[in-house]
Amino acid sequence: MDSPLRHGTYCYPFKKETWMHTILLSFQSIGVVYGRLSTAPLYVFGSIPQNDFKSDESAYEYFSFIFWTLTVLSLVKYTFIVLKADNDGEGGTFALYSLLCKHAKVGLLPNDKTSDDVTNNETGSPSRTKAESRARRAIAKHKSSHYLMLFLALFGSCMIICDAVLTPAISVLSAASGLRRSLTDIKYSSSRKTEDSVLKDLRKYVPVPTACAILVCLFTLQQYGSHRIGSIFAPVVILWLLFITGVGIYNIFHYDPHIVFAISPKYMYKFFQSISWRSWRSLGSITLCVAGSEAMFADIGHFSTKSIKMTFVCLIYPVLILSYAGQAAFISHALSIKDSSFAIEDYNHFYRSVPDHIHYVFTILSLLASAIGSQATITACFSIVNQCLALGCFPRVKVIHTSDKIHGQVYIPDLNWMIMILSLGITIGFHDIVRIGNASGMAIISGMLVTTCLTSLVIALYWEKSLLLSACFLVFFGSIEAIYLSSNLLNFHKGAWYLAVLLALSLTTMVAWHYGTLKKYQFDIENKVSMEWLTDPTSGLRVSRVPGIGFVYTNVVTGIPAFFSHFITNVPAFHQVLIFVSFKSLPKPFVSPTKRYLIGRVGNRDNKIYRCIVRYGYHDHIRDSDDFEEQIIRSIGEFISLEEHDAESLISTEGKMIIVGKQLPEGDALIPLHDTGATSSPRASTQTNINTTEDTNPKIKRKKVRFMLPANSPKMCPSVREELNELVDARESGTAYFLGQSHIAVRNGSNFIKRFLIMVYVFFDKNCREPHVALNIPHAALVEVGMVYTI
């Protein structure tokens, strides 16, 4: 079956979402997005210290907080407001930041004015069509606000990563503890001593090992992708939702039907009337009831806004309210009759509220559902890191697209195993739901507060609503989240400190990588050489031209990169056809193949030097495709055909640049001929073998595409046909790839922070498993030029 894209391997999201497609995505989202929210009843009440339940009124007060927190934050804020702030179907803190970069000019990420000009001059670009508002002009003037927004985006992304570490631990450990309780209910021996010994061993050896085994299985399944995992997990979560709904309704009618009146805000007012440091600290546990709301926004790229919103409003929200109301009714009843078992240290409200004859059903379903409950934050973590990668804020890791229909469904192996190791460490080290819950609660509410800040800016700068409306959004939701954050800070010494450790590690990594990337780019810009230095015959270089095509990969889009000028100075020769290739990320998820390649000519026609700017979104996956070289050559052929009469072009400092990729009226300029038995010709590289990486077996067979000109093309003028023939001949002679191998050194006298950030950057740069340019380049054709970057 032919690909729907001419220059790409992956399909783009559905342009028009049908109801059948929405229902299918809603079904899959239940198993991926809402597992976290649906399993929160396992540990929300259980993470509140037993001493904080002073009377049956306490259950009413805590349920009132849960009801209004779910309603205000999850339902109103996320479902009806934040989900509308997607960036072309992608969500999360970096999607919000990308919207601000595009529409408020606050980006600090490496980019070039030529690329920006082309982006802003495209048809239908919002940056061009929207007028500059007063708020946007004020923000653009203050550079400190740009740094603040980037920090917020990085901080929010780190919180999602930390939550992806903590959530699997608390979800699975709470369910494993339920398994241990079920096993302790069994009578093992008539001997009291033997019975005590067995119970002691169950407490010691069942919860943590069981949780660790489930975690390993969970992270192993991630490689199969969100659509497969969602289809497998969704039936289990639906059974779990039906179960907790039934138990909730049973508990309400059986124990305390008056619990429905606890939705009145007066119970929250009573709580504040008798507030103390201990009761204020217990509010931190309430934040766990909205665990998964941030992931709901970050995961919209895996599904769709409509499917996620419909599922939450129609199913998840009412089920959760009934489940929490049932638990509160049971607790209220137990406190009113002064049940002695309620004072047990390891008492679990949800487990005890389940009728005795279905305890084993509850244990099995809770084990399965808790493993699934971690899926939302794991997939959200993959999405966020994938966005950070494209925008230069995370070390290079391999990203695997697990779906050929929805671009947002990605899997990152290295990150997956790293999260698994950290989650196992927390489970083994803490083995305490309350301590892990304190850390998880702080991560949840911190991420929510960042989203509130960025969304308020989106309301003012992108949606262009009044500043008063933006301020009201920030104050109303921000004040609620600030209250919960303050209560979580009181639990810092009771497990929340581990979040600070995770945050320090992840934030240092992201800041250091962004800083090093930015400094390298600035060095390239400051040390580039003009094209006249290379093409001017009076420069005295006496450069020789050799057969073949030379691809020079560089971060700059004008001039000659410093490493290539260094190469030419020492080896004054380059290829018959020279192509400078630059990759430029845009703050948007996808770039259409018809607008991806920007081609220009460097110097006059006789030089045969071209520049190609490859523009991509943070969810595009183009660098490691096998046919990338073919796409570049075809794009050059289209440029040669269009150059003389193209109206949609950009005049840069080096000449005309044309966006290629559309179907030509006279047909393709070059016709590809697939030759699967061809071998990689080392001829181009053997003529420039200084600093060349040697290959032990240069005759390894690889797919090579040859080109020919159309047989009958009367519209093609002779000069164009001649230049295309020279391009085909150069391809037949072989290709070489020039890459700069940078070695960063810090200037003498630099401060400690700069030295530390560069040291961290160099460490990750040397140890990244992904190369700088992942293009499946054959070793025999690779030329690496070393350069020392003094920063």
PDB file of N, CA and C in Angstrom, residues 104-171:
ATOM      1  N   ALA A 104       4.301  34.584  20.930  1.00  0.00           N
ATOM      2  CA  ALA A 104       4.707  35.713  21.774  1.00  0.00           C
ATOM      3  C   ALA A 104       6.191  36.013  21.665  1.00  0.00           C
ATOM      4  N   LYS A 105       6.907  35.274  20.829  1.00  0.00           N
ATOM      5  CA  LYS A 105       8.337  35.503  20.582  1.00  0.00           C
ATOM      6  C   LYS A 105       9.143  35.495  21.875  1.00  0.00           C
ATOM      7  N   VAL A 106       8.958  34.443  22.657  1.00  0.00           N
ATOM      8  CA  VAL A 106       9.682  34.340  23.927  1.00  0.00           C
ATOM      9  C   VAL A 106      10.699  33.204  23.890  1.00  0.00           C
ATOM     10  N   GLY A 107      10.914  32.615  22.714  1.00  0.00           N
ATOM     11  CA  GLY A 107      11.795  31.451  22.625  1.00  0.00           C
ATOM     12  C   GLY A 107      13.250  31.792  22.878  1.00  0.00           C
ATOM     13  N   LEU A 108      13.911  30.945  23.645  1.00  0.00           N
ATOM     14  CA  LEU A 108      15.354  31.052  23.868  1.00  0.00           C
ATOM     15  C   LEU A 108      16.087  29.891  23.223  1.00  0.00           C
ATOM     16  N   LEU A 109      15.350  29.022  22.547  1.00  0.00           N
ATOM     17  CA  LEU A 109      15.947  27.838  21.958  1.00  0.00           C
ATOM     18  C   LEU A 109      16.696  28.211  20.696  1.00  0.00           C
ATOM     19  N   PRO A 110      17.790  27.499  20.356  1.00  0.00           N
ATOM     20  CA  PRO A 110      18.587  27.834  19.183  1.00  0.00           C
ATOM     21  C   PRO A 110      17.753  27.823  17.913  1.00  0.00           C
ATOM     22  N   ASN A 111      17.826  28.896  17.171  1.00  0.00           N
ATOM     23  CA  ASN A 111      17.156  28.967  15.890  1.00  0.00           C
ATOM     24  C   ASN A 111      17.844  30.043  15.070  1.00  0.00           C
ATOM     25  N   ASP A 112      17.430  30.208  13.863  1.00  0.00           N
ATOM     26  CA  ASP A 112      18.089  31.160  12.985  1.00  0.00           C
ATOM     27  C   ASP A 112      17.044  32.055  12.331  1.00  0.00           C
ATOM     28  N   LYS A 113      17.415  33.294  12.101  1.00  0.00           N
ATOM     29  CA  LYS A 113      16.439  34.253  11.586  1.00  0.00           C
ATOM     30  C   LYS A 113      15.908  33.846  10.216  1.00  0.00           C
ATOM     31  N   THR A 114      16.750  33.221   9.381  1.00  0.00           N
ATOM     32  CA  THR A 114      16.277  32.792   8.073  1.00  0.00           C
ATOM     33  C   THR A 114      15.151  31.787   8.213  1.00  0.00           C
ATOM     34  N   SER A 115      15.331  30.819   9.097  1.00  0.00           N
ATOM     35  CA  SER A 115      14.270  29.835   9.327  1.00  0.00           C
ATOM     36  C   SER A 115      13.033  30.504   9.891  1.00  0.00           C
ATOM     37  N   ASP A 116      13.243  31.425  10.801  1.00  0.00           N
ATOM     38  CA  ASP A 116      12.104  32.136  11.384  1.00  0.00           C
ATOM     39  C   ASP A 116      11.346  32.915  10.315  1.00  0.00           C
ATOM     40  N   ASP A 117      12.085  33.573   9.427  1.00  0.00           N
ATOM     41  CA  ASP A 117      11.442  34.353   8.380  1.00  0.00           C
ATOM     42  C   ASP A 117      10.573  33.477   7.488  1.00  0.00           C
ATOM     43  N   VAL A 118      11.103  32.309   7.133  1.00  0.00           N
ATOM     44  CA  VAL A 118      10.343  31.404   6.281  1.00  0.00           C
ATOM     45  C   VAL A 118       9.104  30.919   7.008  1.00  0.00           C
ATOM     46  N   THR A 119       9.257  30.557   8.269  1.00  0.00           N
ATOM     47  CA  THR A 119       8.120  30.073   9.047  1.00  0.00           C
ATOM     48  C   THR A 119       7.043  31.138   9.148  1.00  0.00           C
ATOM     49  N   ASN A 120       7.459  32.360   9.419  1.00  0.00           N
ATOM     50  CA  ASN A 120       6.489  33.426   9.633  1.00  0.00           C
ATOM     51  C   ASN A 120       5.876  33.937   8.334  1.00  0.00           C
ATOM     52  N   ASN A 121       6.496  33.619   7.195  1.00  0.00           N
ATOM     53  CA  ASN A 121       5.962  34.080   5.925  1.00  0.00           C
ATOM     54  C   ASN A 121       5.155  33.016   5.211  1.00  0.00           C
ATOM     55  N   GLU A 122       4.972  31.844   5.852  1.00  0.00           N
ATOM     56  CA  GLU A 122       4.154  30.817   5.234  1.00  0.00           C
ATOM     57  C   GLU A 122       2.691  31.218   5.281  1.00  0.00           C
ATOM     58  N   THR A 123       1.939  30.713   4.334  1.00  0.00           N
ATOM     59  CA  THR A 123       0.511  31.019   4.267  1.00  0.00           C
ATOM     60  C   THR A 123      -0.203  30.500   5.485  1.00  0.00           C
ATOM     61  N   GLY A 124      -0.975  31.344   6.098  1.00  0.00           N
ATOM     62  CA  GLY A 124      -1.782  30.927   7.236  1.00  0.00           C
ATOM     63  C   GLY A 124      -1.044  30.863   8.533  1.00  0.00           C
ATOM     64  N   SER A 125       0.178  31.397   8.582  1.00  0.00           N
ATOM     65  CA  SER A 125       0.914  31.349   9.841  1.00  0.00           C
ATOM     66  C   SER A 125       0.284  32.266  10.854  1.00  0.00           C
ATOM     67  N   PRO A 126      -0.024  31.792  12.064  1.00  0.00           N
ATOM     68  CA  PRO A 126      -0.647  32.641  13.074  1.00  0.00           C
ATOM     69  C   PRO A 126       0.240  33.790  13.481  1.00  0.00           C
ATOM     70  N   SER A 127       1.567  33.576  13.397  1.00  0.00           N
ATOM     71  CA  SER A 127       2.477  34.637  13.796  1.00  0.00           C
ATOM     72  C   SER A 127       2.339  35.845  12.878  1.00  0.00           C
ATOM     73  N   ARG A 128       1.915  35.582  11.629  1.00  0.00           N
ATOM     74  CA  ARG A 128       1.802  36.691  10.693  1.00  0.00           C
ATOM     75  C   ARG A 128       0.419  37.327  10.735  1.00  0.00           C
ATOM     76  N   THR A 129      -0.602  36.480  10.949  1.00  0.00           N
ATOM     77  CA  THR A 129      -1.957  36.978  10.837  1.00  0.00           C
ATOM     78  C   THR A 129      -2.449  37.699  12.078  1.00  0.00           C
ATOM     79  N   LYS A 130      -1.836  37.399  13.235  1.00  0.00           N
ATOM     80  CA  LYS A 130      -2.300  38.033  14.467  1.00  0.00           C
ATOM     81  C   LYS A 130      -1.533  39.328  14.723  1.00  0.00           C
ATOM     82  N   ALA A 131      -2.243  40.311  15.109  1.00  0.00           N
ATOM     83  CA  ALA A 131      -1.619  41.594  15.408  1.00  0.00           C
ATOM     84  C   ALA A 131      -0.912  41.528  16.757  1.00  0.00           C
ATOM     85  N   GLU A 132       0.086  42.362  16.894  1.00  0.00           N
ATOM     86  CA  GLU A 132       0.841  42.411  18.137  1.00  0.00           C
ATOM     87  C   GLU A 132       0.003  43.089  19.220  1.00  0.00           C
ATOM     88  N   SER A 133      -0.282  42.390  20.282  1.00  0.00           N
ATOM     89  CA  SER A 133      -1.016  42.976  21.387  1.00  0.00           C
ATOM     90  C   SER A 133      -0.050  43.698  22.320  1.00  0.00           C
ATOM     91  N   ARG A 134      -0.608  44.513  23.207  1.00  0.00           N
ATOM     92  CA  ARG A 134       0.227  45.258  24.145  1.00  0.00           C
ATOM     93  C   ARG A 134       0.959  44.309  25.091  1.00  0.00           C
ATOM     94  N   ALA A 135       0.269  43.280  25.556  1.00  0.00           N
ATOM     95  CA  ALA A 135       0.904  42.312  26.471  1.00  0.00           C
ATOM     96  C   ALA A 135       2.036  41.577  25.779  1.00  0.00           C
ATOM     97  N   ARG A 136       1.829  41.241  24.502  1.00  0.00           N
ATOM     98  CA  ARG A 136       2.873  40.511  23.766  1.00  0.00           C
ATOM     99  C   ARG A 136       4.099  41.383  23.563  1.00  0.00           C
ATOM    100  N   ARG A 137       3.884  42.651  23.269  1.00  0.00           N
ATOM    101  CA  ARG A 137       5.033  43.554  23.099  1.00  0.00           C
ATOM    102  C   ARG A 137       5.779  43.744  24.406  1.00  0.00           C
ATOM    103  N   ALA A 138       5.039  43.819  25.521  1.00  0.00           N
ATOM    104  CA  ALA A 138       5.684  43.994  26.828  1.00  0.00           C
ATOM    105  C   ALA A 138       6.518  42.782  27.197  1.00  0.00           C
ATOM    106  N   ILE A 139       5.984  41.581  26.938  1.00  0.00           N
ATOM    107  CA  ILE A 139       6.716  40.353  27.239  1.00  0.00           C
ATOM    108  C   ILE A 139       7.963  40.241  26.370  1.00  0.00           C
ATOM    109  N   ALA A 140       7.836  40.613  25.088  1.00  0.00           N
ATOM    110  CA  ALA A 140       8.970  40.483  24.167  1.00  0.00           C
ATOM    111  C   ALA A 140      10.135  41.373  24.568  1.00  0.00           C
ATOM    112  N   LYS A 141       9.861  42.500  25.234  1.00  0.00           N
ATOM    113  CA  LYS A 141      10.926  43.433  25.607  1.00  0.00           C
ATOM    114  C   LYS A 141      11.762  42.939  26.773  1.00  0.00           C
ATOM    115  N   HIS A 142      11.156  42.179  27.690  1.00  0.00           N
ATOM    116  CA  HIS A 142      11.837  41.779  28.921  1.00  0.00           C
ATOM    117  C   HIS A 142      12.414  40.375  28.780  1.00  0.00           C
ATOM    118  N   LYS A 143      13.729  40.305  28.641  1.00  0.00           N
ATOM    119  CA  LYS A 143      14.400  39.017  28.452  1.00  0.00           C
ATOM    120  C   LYS A 143      14.264  38.126  29.677  1.00  0.00           C
ATOM    121  N   SER A 144      14.177  38.725  30.847  1.00  0.00           N
ATOM    122  CA  SER A 144      14.071  37.925  32.071  1.00  0.00           C
ATOM    123  C   SER A 144      12.781  37.102  32.080  1.00  0.00           C
ATOM    124  N   SER A 145      11.703  37.627  31.493  1.00  0.00           N
ATOM    125  CA  SER A 145      10.454  36.870  31.420  1.00  0.00           C
ATOM    126  C   SER A 145      10.603  35.660  30.503  1.00  0.00           C
ATOM    127  N   HIS A 146      11.455  35.762  29.491  1.00  0.00           N
ATOM    128  CA  HIS A 146      11.701  34.617  28.607  1.00  0.00           C
ATOM    129  C   HIS A 146      12.376  33.490  29.370  1.00  0.00           C
ATOM    130  N   TYR A 147      13.353  33.839  30.186  1.00  0.00           N
ATOM    131  CA  TYR A 147      14.037  32.828  30.998  1.00  0.00           C
ATOM    132  C   TYR A 147      13.082  32.208  32.019  1.00  0.00           C
ATOM    133  N   LEU A 148      12.202  33.027  32.562  1.00  0.00           N
ATOM    134  CA  LEU A 148      11.243  32.517  33.538  1.00  0.00           C
ATOM    135  C   LEU A 148      10.299  31.503  32.892  1.00  0.00           C
ATOM    136  N   MET A 149       9.826  31.795  31.691  1.00  0.00           N
ATOM    137  CA  MET A 149       8.920  30.868  31.007  1.00  0.00           C
ATOM    138  C   MET A 149       9.620  29.561  30.660  1.00  0.00           C
ATOM    139  N   LEU A 150      10.857  29.651  30.206  1.00  0.00           N
ATOM    140  CA  LEU A 150      11.602  28.423  29.908  1.00  0.00           C
ATOM    141  C   LEU A 150      11.816  27.612  31.171  1.00  0.00           C
ATOM    142  N   PHE A 151      12.145  28.285  32.275  1.00  0.00           N
ATOM    143  CA  PHE A 151      12.329  27.569  33.541  1.00  0.00           C
ATOM    144  C   PHE A 151      11.032  26.881  33.969  1.00  0.00           C
ATOM    145  N   LEU A 152       9.905  27.580  33.815  1.00  0.00           N
ATOM    146  CA  LEU A 152       8.620  26.965  34.172  1.00  0.00           C
ATOM    147  C   LEU A 152       8.355  25.732  33.329  1.00  0.00           C
ATOM    148  N   ALA A 153       8.657  25.818  32.028  1.00  0.00           N
ATOM    149  CA  ALA A 153       8.430  24.667  31.147  1.00  0.00           C
ATOM    150  C   ALA A 153       9.321  23.494  31.548  1.00  0.00           C
ATOM    151  N   LEU A 154      10.592  23.777  31.843  1.00  0.00           N
ATOM    152  CA  LEU A 154      11.509  22.712  32.258  1.00  0.00           C
ATOM    153  C   LEU A 154      11.099  22.146  33.614  1.00  0.00           C
ATOM    154  N   PHE A 155      10.705  23.018  34.534  1.00  0.00           N
ATOM    155  CA  PHE A 155      10.293  22.579  35.867  1.00  0.00           C
ATOM    156  C   PHE A 155       9.045  21.687  35.779  1.00  0.00           C
ATOM    157  N   GLY A 156       8.060  22.111  34.987  1.00  0.00           N
ATOM    158  CA  GLY A 156       6.856  21.298  34.827  1.00  0.00           C
ATOM    159  C   GLY A 156       7.148  19.961  34.174  1.00  0.00           C
ATOM    160  N   SER A 157       8.054  19.955  33.197  1.00  0.00           N
ATOM    161  CA  SER A 157       8.432  18.691  32.553  1.00  0.00           C
ATOM    162  C   SER A 157       9.124  17.767  33.537  1.00  0.00           C
ATOM    163  N   CYS A 158       9.974  18.327  34.383  1.00  0.00           N
ATOM    164  CA  CYS A 158      10.664  17.518  35.397  1.00  0.00           C
ATOM    165  C   CYS A 158       9.674  16.917  36.388  1.00  0.00           C
ATOM    166  N   MET A 159       8.628  17.663  36.722  1.00  0.00           N
ATOM    167  CA  MET A 159       7.624  17.141  37.646  1.00  0.00           C
ATOM    168  C   MET A 159       6.883  15.953  37.045  1.00  0.00           C
ATOM    169  N   ILE A 160       6.620  15.989  35.748  1.00  0.00           N
ATOM    170  CA  ILE A 160       5.965  14.853  35.101  1.00  0.00           C
ATOM    171  C   ILE A 160       6.893  13.640  35.084  1.00  0.00           C
ATOM    172  N   ILE A 161       8.188  13.883  34.862  1.00  0.00           N
ATOM    173  CA  ILE A 161       9.163  12.788  34.901  1.00  0.00           C
ATOM    174  C   ILE A 161       9.230  12.192  36.306  1.00  0.00           C
ATOM    175  N   CYS A 162       9.276  13.061  37.323  1.00  0.00           N
ATOM    176  CA  CYS A 162       9.321  12.579  38.712  1.00  0.00           C
ATOM    177  C   CYS A 162       8.047  11.817  39.068  1.00  0.00           C
ATOM    178  N   ASP A 163       6.911  12.312  38.592  1.00  0.00           N
ATOM    179  CA  ASP A 163       5.645  11.623  38.863  1.00  0.00           C
ATOM    180  C   ASP A 163       5.618  10.257  38.202  1.00  0.00           C
ATOM    181  N   ALA A 164       6.252  10.136  37.031  1.00  0.00           N
ATOM    182  CA  ALA A 164       6.329   8.839  36.357  1.00  0.00           C
ATOM    183  C   ALA A 164       7.179   7.839  37.137  1.00  0.00           C
ATOM    184  N   VAL A 165       8.085   8.340  37.974  1.00  0.00           N
ATOM    185  CA  VAL A 165       8.886   7.464  38.835  1.00  0.00           C
ATOM    186  C   VAL A 165       8.097   7.069  40.078  1.00  0.00           C
ATOM    187  N   LEU A 166       7.373   8.028  40.660  1.00  0.00           N
ATOM    188  CA  LEU A 166       6.692   7.797  41.938  1.00  0.00           C
ATOM    189  C   LEU A 166       5.365   7.046  41.782  1.00  0.00           C
ATOM    190  N   THR A 167       4.621   7.326  40.721  1.00  0.00           N
ATOM    191  CA  THR A 167       3.294   6.733  40.564  1.00  0.00           C
ATOM    192  C   THR A 167       3.311   5.210  40.491  1.00  0.00           C
ATOM    193  N   PRO A 168       4.177   4.590  39.672  1.00  0.00           N
ATOM    194  CA  PRO A 168       4.182   3.121  39.662  1.00  0.00           C
ATOM    195  C   PRO A 168       4.464   2.525  41.034  1.00  0.00           C
ATOM    196  N   ALA A 169       5.338   3.176  41.797  1.00  0.00           N
ATOM    197  CA  ALA A 169       5.703   2.649  43.112  1.00  0.00           C
ATOM    198  C   ALA A 169       4.509   2.660  44.058  1.00  0.00           C
ATOM    199  N   ILE A 170       3.817   3.801  44.156  1.00  0.00           N
ATOM    200  CA  ILE A 170       2.711   3.886  45.118  1.00  0.00           C
ATOM    201  C   ILE A 170       1.504   3.072  44.666  1.00  0.00           C
ATOM    202  N   SER A 171       1.230   3.037  43.356  1.00  0.00           N
ATOM    203  CA  SER A 171       0.074   2.289  42.863  1.00  0.00           C
ATOM    204  C   SER A 171       0.237   0.798  43.096  1.00  0.00           C
TER     205      SER A 171
END
